[in-house]
């Protein structure tokens, strides 16, 4: 993969690589992509949590548990 950057961004990356102790420009960029992937996962999780909070309530656990225990004792044939 080749990436074209203007000189200002190249200089910025050079400074970050040196200041943060990265072994190479590739190492620095891989770290940025990993961090971005983690943030994307967090955003997805937040969305799922919001969807769950906005969804209708399910059945009470006691009711579900009772039904599951009945099924376990009398499995369908």
Coordinates of C-alpha atoms in Angstrom, one line a residue:
X1 CA 0.0 0.0 0.0
X2 CA 1.3 3.4 -0.9
X3 CA 0.1 6.6 0.7
X4 CA 0.8 10.0 -0.7
X5 CA 1.0 12.8 1.8
X6 CA 1.8 16.5 1.5
X7 CA 5.2 17.5 3.0
X8 CA 3.5 19.1 6.1
X9 CA 1.9 15.8 7.0
X10 CA 5.2 13.9 6.3
X11 CA 7.0 16.2 8.6
X12 CA 4.4 15.8 11.3
X13 CA 4.6 12.0 11.1
X14 CA 8.4 12.2 11.2
X15 CA 8.1 14.2 14.5
X16 CA 5.6 11.8 16.0
X17 CA 7.7 8.7 15.1
X18 CA 10.7 10.2 16.9
X19 CA 8.8 11.7 19.8
X20 CA 6.9 8.6 20.6
X21 CA 9.6 6.0 19.9
X22 CA 8.1 4.2 17.0
X23 CA 10.5 2.1 15.0
X24 CA 9.1 3.3 11.6
X25 CA 6.5 5.3 9.9
X26 CA 4.6 2.0 9.2
X27 CA 4.6 1.2 12.9
X28 CA 3.1 4.6 13.7
X29 CA 0.4 4.3 11.0
X30 CA -0.5 0.7 12.1
X31 CA -1.0 2.0 15.7
X32 CA -3.2 4.8 14.4
X33 CA -5.3 2.4 12.4
X34 CA -5.6 0.0 15.4
X35 CA -6.8 2.9 17.6
X36 CA -9.3 4.0 15.0
X37 CA -10.6 0.4 14.8
X38 CA -11.1 0.3 18.6
X39 CA -13.0 3.6 18.4
X40 CA -15.2 2.2 15.6
X41 CA -16.0 -0.8 17.8
X42 CA -16.9 1.5 20.7
X43 CA -19.2 3.5 18.5
X44 CA -20.9 0.4 17.3
X45 CA -21.3 -0.8 20.9
X46 CA -22.8 2.5 21.9
X47 CA -25.3 2.3 19.1
X48 CA -26.3 -1.2 20.1
X49 CA -26.7 -0.1 23.7
X50 CA -28.9 2.8 22.6
X51 CA -30.9 0.5 20.4
X52 CA -31.4 -1.8 23.4
X53 CA -32.4 1.0 25.7
X54 CA -34.9 2.2 23.1
X55 CA -36.4 -1.2 22.4
X56 CA -39.6 -2.5 24.1
X57 CA -39.2 -4.4 27.3
X58 CA -39.0 -8.2 27.1
X59 CA -40.6 -10.8 29.3
X60 CA -39.7 -10.9 33.0
X61 CA -36.7 -13.2 33.7
X62 CA -38.8 -15.3 36.2
X63 CA -41.3 -16.1 33.4
X64 CA -38.6 -17.0 30.9
X65 CA -36.7 -19.1 33.5
X66 CA -39.8 -21.1 34.3
X67 CA -40.5 -21.8 30.7
X68 CA -36.9 -22.9 30.0
X69 CA -36.9 -25.2 33.1
X70 CA -40.2 -26.8 31.8
X71 CA -38.6 -27.3 28.4
X72 CA -35.5 -28.9 30.0
X73 CA -37.6 -31.3 32.0
X74 CA -39.9 -32.2 29.1
X75 CA -38.0 -31.9 25.8
X76 CA -40.1 -32.1 22.6
X77 CA -39.8 -35.4 20.8

